[in-house]
Coordinates of C-alpha atoms and ligand atoms in Angstrom, one line a residue:
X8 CA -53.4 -116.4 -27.8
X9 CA -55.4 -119.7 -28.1
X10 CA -55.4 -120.1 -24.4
X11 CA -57.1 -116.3 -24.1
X12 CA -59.8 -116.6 -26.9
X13 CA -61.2 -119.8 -25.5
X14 CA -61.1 -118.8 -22.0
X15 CA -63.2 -115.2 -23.6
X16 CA -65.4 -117.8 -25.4
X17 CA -66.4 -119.8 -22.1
X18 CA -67.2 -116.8 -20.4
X19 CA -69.2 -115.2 -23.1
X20 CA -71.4 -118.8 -23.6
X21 CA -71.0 -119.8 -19.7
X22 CA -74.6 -121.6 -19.1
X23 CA -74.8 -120.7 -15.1
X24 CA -76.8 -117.8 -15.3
X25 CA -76.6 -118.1 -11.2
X26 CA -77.8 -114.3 -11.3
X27 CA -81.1 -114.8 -13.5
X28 CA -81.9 -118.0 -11.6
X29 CA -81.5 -116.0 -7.8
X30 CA -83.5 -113.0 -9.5
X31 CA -86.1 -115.5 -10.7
X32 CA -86.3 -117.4 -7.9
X33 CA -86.6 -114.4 -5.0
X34 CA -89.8 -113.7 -7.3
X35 CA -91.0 -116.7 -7.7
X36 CA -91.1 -117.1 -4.2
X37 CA -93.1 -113.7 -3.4
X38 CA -95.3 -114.9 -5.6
X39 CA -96.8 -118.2 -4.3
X40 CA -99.2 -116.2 -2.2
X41 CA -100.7 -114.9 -5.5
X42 CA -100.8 -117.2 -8.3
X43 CA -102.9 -119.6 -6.8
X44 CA -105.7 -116.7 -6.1
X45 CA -106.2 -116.5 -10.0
X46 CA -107.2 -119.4 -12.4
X47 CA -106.3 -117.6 -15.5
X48 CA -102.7 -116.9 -14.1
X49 CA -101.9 -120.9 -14.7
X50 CA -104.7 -121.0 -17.5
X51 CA -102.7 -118.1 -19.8
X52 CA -98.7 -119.4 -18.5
X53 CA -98.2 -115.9 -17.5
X54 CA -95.4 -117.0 -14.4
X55 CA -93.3 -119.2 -17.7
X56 CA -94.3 -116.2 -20.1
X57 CA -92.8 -114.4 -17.7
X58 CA -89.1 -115.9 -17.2
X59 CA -88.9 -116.2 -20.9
X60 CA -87.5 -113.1 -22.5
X61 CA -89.4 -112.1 -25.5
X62 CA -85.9 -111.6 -27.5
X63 CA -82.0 -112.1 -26.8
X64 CA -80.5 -110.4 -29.3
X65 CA -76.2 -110.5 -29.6
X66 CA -74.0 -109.5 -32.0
X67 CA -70.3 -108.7 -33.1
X68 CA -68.8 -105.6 -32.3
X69 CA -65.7 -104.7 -34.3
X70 CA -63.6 -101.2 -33.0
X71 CA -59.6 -100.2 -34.0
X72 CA -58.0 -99.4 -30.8
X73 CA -55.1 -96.7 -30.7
X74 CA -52.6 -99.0 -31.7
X75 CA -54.7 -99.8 -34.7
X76 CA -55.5 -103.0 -34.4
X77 CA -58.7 -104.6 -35.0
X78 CA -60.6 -105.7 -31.3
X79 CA -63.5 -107.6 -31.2
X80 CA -66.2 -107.7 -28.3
X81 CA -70.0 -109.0 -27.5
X82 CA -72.7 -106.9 -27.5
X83 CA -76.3 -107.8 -26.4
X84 CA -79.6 -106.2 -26.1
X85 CA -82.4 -108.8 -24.1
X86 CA -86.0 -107.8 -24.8
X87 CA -87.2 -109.0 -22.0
X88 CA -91.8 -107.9 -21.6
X89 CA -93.0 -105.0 -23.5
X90 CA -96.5 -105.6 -21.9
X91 CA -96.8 -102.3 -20.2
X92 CA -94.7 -100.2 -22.8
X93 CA -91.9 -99.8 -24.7
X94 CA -88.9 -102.2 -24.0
X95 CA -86.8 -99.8 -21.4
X96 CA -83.3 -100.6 -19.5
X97 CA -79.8 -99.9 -19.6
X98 CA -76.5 -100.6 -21.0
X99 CA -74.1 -102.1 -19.2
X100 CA -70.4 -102.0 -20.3
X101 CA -68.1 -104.3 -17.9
X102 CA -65.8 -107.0 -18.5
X103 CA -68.2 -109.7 -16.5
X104 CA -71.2 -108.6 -18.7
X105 CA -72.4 -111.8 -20.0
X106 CA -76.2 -112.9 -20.9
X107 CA -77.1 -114.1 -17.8
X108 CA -75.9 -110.9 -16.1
X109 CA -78.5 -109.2 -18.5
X110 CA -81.0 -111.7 -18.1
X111 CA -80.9 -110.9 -14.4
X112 CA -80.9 -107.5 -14.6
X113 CA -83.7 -107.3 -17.7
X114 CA -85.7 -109.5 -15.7
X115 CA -85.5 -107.1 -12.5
X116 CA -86.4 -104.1 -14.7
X117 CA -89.5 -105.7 -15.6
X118 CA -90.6 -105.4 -11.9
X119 CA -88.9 -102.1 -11.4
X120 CA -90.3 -100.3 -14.1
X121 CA -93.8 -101.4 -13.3
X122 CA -93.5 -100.3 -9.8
X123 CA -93.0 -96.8 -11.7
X124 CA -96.3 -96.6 -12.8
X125 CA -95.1 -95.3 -15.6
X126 CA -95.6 -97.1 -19.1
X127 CA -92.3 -98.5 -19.6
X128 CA -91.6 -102.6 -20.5
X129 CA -88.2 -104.3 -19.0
X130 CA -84.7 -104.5 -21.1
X131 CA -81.0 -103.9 -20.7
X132 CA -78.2 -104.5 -23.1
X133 CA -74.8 -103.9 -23.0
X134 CA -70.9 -105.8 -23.8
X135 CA -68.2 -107.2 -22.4
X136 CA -66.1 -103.9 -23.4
X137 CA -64.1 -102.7 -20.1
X138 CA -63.7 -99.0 -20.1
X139 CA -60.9 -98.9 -17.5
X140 CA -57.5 -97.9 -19.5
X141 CA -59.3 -96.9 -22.5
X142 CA -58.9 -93.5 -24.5
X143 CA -61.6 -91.0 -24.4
X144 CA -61.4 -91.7 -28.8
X145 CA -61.3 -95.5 -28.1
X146 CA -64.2 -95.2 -26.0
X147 CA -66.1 -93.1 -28.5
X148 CA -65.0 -95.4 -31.3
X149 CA -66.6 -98.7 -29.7
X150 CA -69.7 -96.7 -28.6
X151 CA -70.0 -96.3 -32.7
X152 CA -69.4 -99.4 -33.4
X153 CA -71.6 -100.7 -30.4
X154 CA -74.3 -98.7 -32.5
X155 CA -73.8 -99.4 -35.7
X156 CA -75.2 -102.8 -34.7
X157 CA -77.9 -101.9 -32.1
X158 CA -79.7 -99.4 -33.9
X159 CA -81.8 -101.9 -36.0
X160 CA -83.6 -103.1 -32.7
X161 CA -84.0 -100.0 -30.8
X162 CA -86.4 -97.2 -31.7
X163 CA -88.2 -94.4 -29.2
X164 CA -91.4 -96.4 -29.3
X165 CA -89.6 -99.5 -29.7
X166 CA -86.8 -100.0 -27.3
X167 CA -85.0 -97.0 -25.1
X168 CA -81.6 -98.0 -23.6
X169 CA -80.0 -95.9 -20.7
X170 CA -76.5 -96.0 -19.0
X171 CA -75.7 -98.5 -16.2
X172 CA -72.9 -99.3 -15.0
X173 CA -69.7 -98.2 -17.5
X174 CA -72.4 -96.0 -19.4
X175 CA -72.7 -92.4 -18.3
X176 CA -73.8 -89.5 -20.6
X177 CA -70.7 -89.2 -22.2
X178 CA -71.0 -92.9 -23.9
X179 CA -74.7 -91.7 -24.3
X180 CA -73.8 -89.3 -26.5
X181 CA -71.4 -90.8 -28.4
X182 CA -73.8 -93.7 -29.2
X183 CA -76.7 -90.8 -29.9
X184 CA -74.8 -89.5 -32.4
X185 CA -73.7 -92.4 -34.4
X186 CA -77.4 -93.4 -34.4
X187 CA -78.7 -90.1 -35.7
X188 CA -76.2 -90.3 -38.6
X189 CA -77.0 -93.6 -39.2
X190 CA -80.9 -93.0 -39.4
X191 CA -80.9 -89.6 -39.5
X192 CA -83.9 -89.9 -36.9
X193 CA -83.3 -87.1 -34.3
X194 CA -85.8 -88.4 -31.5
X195 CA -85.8 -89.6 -28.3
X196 CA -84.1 -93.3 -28.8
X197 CA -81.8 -93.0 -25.4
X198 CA -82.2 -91.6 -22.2
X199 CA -79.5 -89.9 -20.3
X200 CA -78.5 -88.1 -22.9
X201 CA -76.3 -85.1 -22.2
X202 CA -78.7 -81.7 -21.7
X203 CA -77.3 -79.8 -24.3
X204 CA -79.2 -82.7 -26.8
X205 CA -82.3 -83.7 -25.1
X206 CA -81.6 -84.6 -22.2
X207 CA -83.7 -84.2 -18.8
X208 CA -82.3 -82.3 -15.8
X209 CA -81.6 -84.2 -13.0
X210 CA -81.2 -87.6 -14.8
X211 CA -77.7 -88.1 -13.6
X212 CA -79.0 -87.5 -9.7
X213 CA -82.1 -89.3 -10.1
X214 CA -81.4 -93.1 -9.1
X215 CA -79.4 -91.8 -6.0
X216 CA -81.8 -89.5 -5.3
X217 CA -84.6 -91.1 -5.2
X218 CA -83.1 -93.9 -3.0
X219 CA -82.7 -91.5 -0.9
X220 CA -86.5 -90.2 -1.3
X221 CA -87.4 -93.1 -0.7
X222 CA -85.5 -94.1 2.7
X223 CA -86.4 -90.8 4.3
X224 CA -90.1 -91.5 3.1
X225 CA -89.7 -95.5 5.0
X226 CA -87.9 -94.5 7.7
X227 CA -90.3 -91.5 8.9
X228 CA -93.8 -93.4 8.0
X229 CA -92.1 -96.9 9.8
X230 CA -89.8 -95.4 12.6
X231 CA -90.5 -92.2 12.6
X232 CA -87.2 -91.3 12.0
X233 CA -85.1 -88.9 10.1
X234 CA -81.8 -89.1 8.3
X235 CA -80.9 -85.6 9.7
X236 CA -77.4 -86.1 11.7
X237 CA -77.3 -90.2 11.4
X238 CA -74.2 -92.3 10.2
X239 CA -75.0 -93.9 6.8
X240 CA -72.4 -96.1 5.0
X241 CA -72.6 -96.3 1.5
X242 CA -70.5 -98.8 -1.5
X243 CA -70.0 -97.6 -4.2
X244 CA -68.4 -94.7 -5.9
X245 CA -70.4 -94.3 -9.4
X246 CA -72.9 -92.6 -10.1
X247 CA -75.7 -93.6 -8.0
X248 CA -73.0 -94.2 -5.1
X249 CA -72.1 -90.3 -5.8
X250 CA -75.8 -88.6 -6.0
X251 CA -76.9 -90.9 -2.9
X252 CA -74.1 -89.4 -1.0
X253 CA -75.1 -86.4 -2.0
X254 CA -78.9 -86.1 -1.1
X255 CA -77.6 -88.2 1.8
X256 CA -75.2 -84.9 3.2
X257 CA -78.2 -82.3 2.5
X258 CA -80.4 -83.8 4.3
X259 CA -78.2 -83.3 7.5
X260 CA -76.8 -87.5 7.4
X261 CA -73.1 -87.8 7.9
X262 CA -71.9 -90.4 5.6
X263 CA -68.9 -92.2 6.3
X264 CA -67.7 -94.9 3.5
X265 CA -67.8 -95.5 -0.2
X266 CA -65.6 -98.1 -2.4
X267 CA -64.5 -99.1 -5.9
X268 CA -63.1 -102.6 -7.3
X269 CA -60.4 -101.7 -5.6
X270 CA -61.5 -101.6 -2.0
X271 CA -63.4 -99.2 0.2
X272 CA -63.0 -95.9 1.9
X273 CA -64.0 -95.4 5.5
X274 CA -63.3 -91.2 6.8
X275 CA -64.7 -90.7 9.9
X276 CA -65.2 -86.9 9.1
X277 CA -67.3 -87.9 6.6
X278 CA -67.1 -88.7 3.1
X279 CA -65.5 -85.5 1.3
X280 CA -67.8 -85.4 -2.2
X281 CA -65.9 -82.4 -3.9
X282 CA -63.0 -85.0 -3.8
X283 CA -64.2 -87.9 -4.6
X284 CA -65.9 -86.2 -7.5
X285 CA -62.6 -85.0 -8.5
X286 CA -61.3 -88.9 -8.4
X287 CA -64.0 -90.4 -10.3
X288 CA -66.0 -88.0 -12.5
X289 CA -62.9 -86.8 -14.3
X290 CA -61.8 -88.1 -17.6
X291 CA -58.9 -90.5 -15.8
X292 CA -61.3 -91.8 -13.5
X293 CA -59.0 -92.6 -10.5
X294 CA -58.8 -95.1 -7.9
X295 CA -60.2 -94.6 -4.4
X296 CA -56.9 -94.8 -2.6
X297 CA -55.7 -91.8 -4.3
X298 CA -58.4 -90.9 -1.9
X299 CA -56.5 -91.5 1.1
X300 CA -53.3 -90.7 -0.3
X301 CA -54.7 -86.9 -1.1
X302 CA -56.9 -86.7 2.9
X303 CA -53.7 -87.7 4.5
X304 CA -51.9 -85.1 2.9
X305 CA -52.2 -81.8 3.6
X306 CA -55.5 -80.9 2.0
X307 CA -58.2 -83.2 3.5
X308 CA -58.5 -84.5 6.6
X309 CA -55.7 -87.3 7.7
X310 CA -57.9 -89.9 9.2
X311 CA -59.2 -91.6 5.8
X312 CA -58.8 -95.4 6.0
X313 CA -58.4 -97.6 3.2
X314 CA -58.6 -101.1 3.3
X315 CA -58.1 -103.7 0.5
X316 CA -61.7 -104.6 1.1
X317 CA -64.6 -103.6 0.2
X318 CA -66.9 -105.3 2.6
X319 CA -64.9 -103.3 4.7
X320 CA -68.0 -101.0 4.3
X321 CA -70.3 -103.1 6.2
X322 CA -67.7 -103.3 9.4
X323 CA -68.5 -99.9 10.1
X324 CA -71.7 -99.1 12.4
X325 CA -74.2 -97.0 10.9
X326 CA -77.9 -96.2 11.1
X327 CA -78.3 -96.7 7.9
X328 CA -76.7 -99.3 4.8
X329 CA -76.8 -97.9 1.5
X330 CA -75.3 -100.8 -1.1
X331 CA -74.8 -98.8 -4.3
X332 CA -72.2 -100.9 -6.4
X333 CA -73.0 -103.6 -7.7
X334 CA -74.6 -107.2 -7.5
X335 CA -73.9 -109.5 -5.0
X336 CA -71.5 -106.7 -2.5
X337 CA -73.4 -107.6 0.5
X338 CA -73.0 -110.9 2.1
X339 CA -74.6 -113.0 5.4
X340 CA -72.0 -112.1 7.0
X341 CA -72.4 -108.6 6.5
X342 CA -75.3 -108.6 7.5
X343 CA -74.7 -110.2 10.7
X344 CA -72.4 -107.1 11.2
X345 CA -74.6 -104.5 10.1
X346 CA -77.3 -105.6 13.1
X347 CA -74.8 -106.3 15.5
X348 CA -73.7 -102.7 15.2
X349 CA -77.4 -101.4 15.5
X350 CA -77.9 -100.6 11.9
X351 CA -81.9 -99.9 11.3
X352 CA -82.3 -100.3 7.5
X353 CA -80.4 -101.3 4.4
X354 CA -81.8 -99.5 1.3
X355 CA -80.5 -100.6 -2.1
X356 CA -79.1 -98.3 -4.9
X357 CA -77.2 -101.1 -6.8
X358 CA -79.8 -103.9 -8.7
X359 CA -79.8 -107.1 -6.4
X360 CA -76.3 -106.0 -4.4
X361 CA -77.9 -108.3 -1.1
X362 CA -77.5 -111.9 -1.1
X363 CA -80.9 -113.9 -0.4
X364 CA -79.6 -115.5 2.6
X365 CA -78.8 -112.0 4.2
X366 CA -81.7 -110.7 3.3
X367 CA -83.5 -113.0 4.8
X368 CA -81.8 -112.3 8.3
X369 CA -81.6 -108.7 7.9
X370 CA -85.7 -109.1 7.6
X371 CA -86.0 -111.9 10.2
X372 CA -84.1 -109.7 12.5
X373 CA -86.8 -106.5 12.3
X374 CA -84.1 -104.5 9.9
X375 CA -85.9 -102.6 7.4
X376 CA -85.1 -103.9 4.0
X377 CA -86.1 -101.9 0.5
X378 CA -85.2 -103.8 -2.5
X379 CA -83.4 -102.4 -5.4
X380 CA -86.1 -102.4 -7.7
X381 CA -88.3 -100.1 -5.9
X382 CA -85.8 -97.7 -4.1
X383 CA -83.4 -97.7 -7.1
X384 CA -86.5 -96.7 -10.0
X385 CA -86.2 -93.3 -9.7
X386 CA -83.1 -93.5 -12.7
X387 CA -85.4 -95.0 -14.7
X388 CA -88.4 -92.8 -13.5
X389 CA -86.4 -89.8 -14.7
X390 CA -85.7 -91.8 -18.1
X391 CA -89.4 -91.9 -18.6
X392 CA -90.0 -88.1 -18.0
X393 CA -86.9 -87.9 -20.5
X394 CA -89.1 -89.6 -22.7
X395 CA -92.2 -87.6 -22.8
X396 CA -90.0 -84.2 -22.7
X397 CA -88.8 -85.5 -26.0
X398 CA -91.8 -86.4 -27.4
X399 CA -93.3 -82.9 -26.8
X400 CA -90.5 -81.1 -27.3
X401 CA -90.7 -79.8 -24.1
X402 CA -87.8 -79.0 -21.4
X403 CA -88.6 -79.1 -17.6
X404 CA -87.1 -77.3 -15.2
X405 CA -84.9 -79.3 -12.3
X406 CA -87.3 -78.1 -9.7
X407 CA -90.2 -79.8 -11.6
X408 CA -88.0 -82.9 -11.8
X409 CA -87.1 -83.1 -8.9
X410 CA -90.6 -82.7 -7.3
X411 CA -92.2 -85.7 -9.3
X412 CA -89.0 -87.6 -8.5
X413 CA -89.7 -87.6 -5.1
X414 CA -93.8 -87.7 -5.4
X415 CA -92.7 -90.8 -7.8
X416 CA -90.5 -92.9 -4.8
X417 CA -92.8 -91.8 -1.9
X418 CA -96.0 -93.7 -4.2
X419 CA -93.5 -96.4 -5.1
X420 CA -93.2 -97.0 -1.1
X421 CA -96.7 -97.0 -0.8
X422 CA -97.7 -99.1 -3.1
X423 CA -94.9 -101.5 -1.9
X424 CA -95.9 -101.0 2.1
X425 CA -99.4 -101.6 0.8
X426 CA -99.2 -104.1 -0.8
X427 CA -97.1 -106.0 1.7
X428 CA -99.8 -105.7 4.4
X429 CA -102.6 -106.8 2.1
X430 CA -100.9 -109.6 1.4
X431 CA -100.4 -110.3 4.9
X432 CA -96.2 -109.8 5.3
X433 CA -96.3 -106.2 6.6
X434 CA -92.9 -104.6 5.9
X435 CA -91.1 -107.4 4.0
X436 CA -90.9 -104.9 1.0
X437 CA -89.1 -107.6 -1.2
X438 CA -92.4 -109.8 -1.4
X439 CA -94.5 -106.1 -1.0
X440 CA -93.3 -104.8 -4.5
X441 CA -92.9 -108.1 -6.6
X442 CA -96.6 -108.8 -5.7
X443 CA -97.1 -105.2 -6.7
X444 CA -95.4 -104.9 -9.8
X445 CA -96.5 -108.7 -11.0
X446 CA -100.2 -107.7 -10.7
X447 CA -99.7 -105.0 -13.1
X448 CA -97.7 -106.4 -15.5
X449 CA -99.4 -109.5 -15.5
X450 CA -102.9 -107.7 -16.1
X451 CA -101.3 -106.4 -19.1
X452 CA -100.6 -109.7 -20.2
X453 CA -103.6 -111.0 -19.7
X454 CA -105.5 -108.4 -21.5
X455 CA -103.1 -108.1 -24.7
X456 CA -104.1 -112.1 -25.2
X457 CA -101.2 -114.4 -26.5
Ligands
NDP10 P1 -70.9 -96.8 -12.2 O1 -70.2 -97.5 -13.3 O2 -71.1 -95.4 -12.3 O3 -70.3 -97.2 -10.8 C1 -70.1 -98.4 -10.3 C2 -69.2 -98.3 -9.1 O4 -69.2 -99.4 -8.3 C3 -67.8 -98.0 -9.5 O5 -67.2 -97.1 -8.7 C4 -67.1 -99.4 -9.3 O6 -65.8 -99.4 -9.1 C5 -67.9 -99.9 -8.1 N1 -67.8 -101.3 -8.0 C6 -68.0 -102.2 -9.0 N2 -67.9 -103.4 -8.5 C7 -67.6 -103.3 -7.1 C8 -67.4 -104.1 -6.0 N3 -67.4 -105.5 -6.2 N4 -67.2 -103.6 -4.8 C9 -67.2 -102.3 -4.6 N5 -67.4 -101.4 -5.6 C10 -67.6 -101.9 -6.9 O7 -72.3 -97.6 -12.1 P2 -73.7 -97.0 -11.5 O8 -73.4 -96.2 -10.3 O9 -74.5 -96.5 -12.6 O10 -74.4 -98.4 -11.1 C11 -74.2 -99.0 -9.8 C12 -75.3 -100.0 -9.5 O11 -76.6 -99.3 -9.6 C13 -75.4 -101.1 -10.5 O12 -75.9 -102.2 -9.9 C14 -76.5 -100.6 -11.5 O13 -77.1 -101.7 -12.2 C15 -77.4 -99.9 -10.5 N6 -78.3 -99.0 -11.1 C16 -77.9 -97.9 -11.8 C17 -78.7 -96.9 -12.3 C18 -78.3 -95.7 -13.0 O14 -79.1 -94.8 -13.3 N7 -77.0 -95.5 -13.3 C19 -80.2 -97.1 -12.2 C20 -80.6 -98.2 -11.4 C21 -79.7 -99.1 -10.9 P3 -64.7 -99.0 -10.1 O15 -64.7 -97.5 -10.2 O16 -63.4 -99.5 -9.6 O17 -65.1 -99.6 -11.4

């Protein structure tokens, strides 16, 4: 018992924030070029403003599981930079949530969000609560008592939280309600909130949508290529792993893998979606080698694969990578596999899933790289036009969505690809958008005053 609280309490105050520091650090580095060219960057500390979040807020969250006992877990919000708006990021609930997890991934949404265009500043939130094996009423019952502490920092012109990882519209609406009867405010204070109370169409396809925008939108203006009838391999079976499949398979693509924690699928007849929807969007929320077990039955084709490994993804040639998990999922050496199997472009869903190192070869070796924060924004593009739909009132229809969606990613690629060759390193899109997104936010910064 002892033994298990301290080994919680190290994780929850462990001071490697190795994530933050990699996340800083890639920017840092795209940066150099740029900081130099303006005095009043270094006059007005805008790089150190920068790292530094403007808030890390924690707290206690207390829930009674079905056994009726009393569980305790961590909750966080980080307020990273409201320069450009309203503080604006997910919530994230997974055991390995810590607050240099959200550092990292606040930090990131800084960049993302100002590649938007929209006016939206960079948060994210979320605990250490881990939804697997949980009861639809304990899961409601920590969203409420998630809420009961984050509603005093959050407000629609304050601070809007989304779902991330853990966090779909059903915990959004369990965690809209207990704020409206705690405030008795009925306004837009989330995004991805379930349609039937203010929520936008086409929010739970936007991220993997518009990673998919923005691919097609790379890959025809750079190659001149479409996906129409081209292996893609994908990680991943959430939500963005899901809706990228999905675009993915109407645009003609035949996509061949996905994975959980557990390991990864690989069915050569292409990834069956009704299934896999079936596995992972229903309440039990399956494992992916129930996958297999069900295609080498009777109803599903026989040939689905599943190894204990979820790099096993990257073994498998494709035209195109699509790493939509989570953090970290892509390493050097898959990477070297991905090229020497003729792959053309990795585009990320999931926030930083590429290691620097393989990054770095993927772009030495001509592969065309997007980075999370600009082919991933559509989720939180979609969040915005929640946003303003609640403010006026107003309800768009999906095809209106769905247009601006993709309007959104194909300006969010220019305004990378531009900005790369301006700055001299025509197609590395990592440097390309944080040179982008910096000048914006940092402009902002500059004109607000300390
Ligand atoms: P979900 O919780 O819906 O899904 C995550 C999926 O990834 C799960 O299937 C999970 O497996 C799997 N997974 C987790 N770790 C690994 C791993 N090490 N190897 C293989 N699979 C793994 O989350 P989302 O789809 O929402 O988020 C995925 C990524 O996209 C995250 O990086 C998130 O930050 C990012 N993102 C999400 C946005 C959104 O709108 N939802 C917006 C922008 C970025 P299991 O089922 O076993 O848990």
């Amino acid at each position: 018992m002892v033994e298990k609280i301290l080994a919680n309490l190290e994780k929850s105050n462990c001071a490697t924030d190795n994530t933050f520091l990699q996340a800083v650090s890639e920017v840092l580095t795209s940066l150099e070029p740029i900081v130099s060219s303006d005095p009043r960057y270094g006059q007005y500390s805008i790089l150190e403003r920068l790292v530094t979040p403007d808030r890390v807020i924690a707290f206690k969250v207390q829930w009674i599981d079905d056994q009726n006992r009393v569980q305790i877990n961590n909750g966080y919000r980080i307020q990273f930079n409201n320069s450009l708006g309203p503080y604006k990021g997910g919530l994230r609930f997974h055991p390995t949530v810590t607050t240099g997890v959200l550092k990292f991934l606040a930090f990131e949404q800084i960049f993302k969000n100002s590649l938007t265009g929209l006016p939206i500043g960079g948060a994210k939130g979320g605990s250490d609560f881990d939804p697997k094996g949980k009861s639809e009423i304990e899961i409601m019952r920590f969203c409420h008592a998630f809420m009961r502490e984050l509603h005093q920092y959050i407000g629609a012109r304050v601070d809007v939280p989304a779902g991330d990882i853990g966090v779909g519209s059903r915990e959004i609406g369990y965690l809209f309600g207990e704020y409206k009867r705690i405030t008795r405010q009925y306004d837009g204070v989330l995004s991805g909130k379930p349609y039937a109370f203010g929520g936008s169409l086409m929010r739970p396809q936007a991220t993997g949508y518009g990673v998919v925008y923005f691919a097609r939108e790379m890959l025809q203006v750079e190659l001149q290529e479409s996906l129409e009838g081209k292996m893609c391999t994908v990680s991943g079976a959430g939500n963005v792993a899901i809706h990228t499949i999905e675009k993915l398979q109407q645009l003609g693509a035949i996509v061949l893998t996905c994975s959980d924690s557990d390991g990864a699928i690989y069915d050569p007849n292409g990834i069956n979606l009704a299934l896999l929807r079936e596995l992972k969007e229903g309440g039990a929320r399956l494992s992916l080698s129930e996958y297999a077990t069900r295609i080498s039955g009777s109803v599903y084709t026989p040939k689905a694969d599943y190894p204990k490994d979820a790099h096993a993804v990257w073994q498998i040639p494709c035209f195109a990578a699509f790493p939509c998990a989570t953090q970290n999922e892509l390493t050097l050496n898959d990477a070297k596999k991905l090229i020497e199997n003729g792959c053309v472009a990795v585009v990320e869903g999931a926030n930083m899933p590429t290691l620097p190192d393989a990054i770095e070869l993927l772009q030495r070796e001509g592969i065309l790289f997007s980075p999370g924060k600009a082919s991933n924004a559509g989720g939180v593009a979609v969040s915005e036009f929640e946003m303003s739909q609640n403010a006026s009132m107003e309800k768009w229809d999906f095809d209106k969505v769905d247009r601006k969606l993709d309007e959104l990613m194909r300006q969010i690629y220019k305004r990378v690809s531009l900005t790369a060759k301006e700055y001299g390193v025509e197609r590395n899109f990592v440097d390309g958008a944080n040179i982008a997104a910096f000048k914006r936010v940092a402009e902002a910064m500059l004109l607000e005053g300390v």
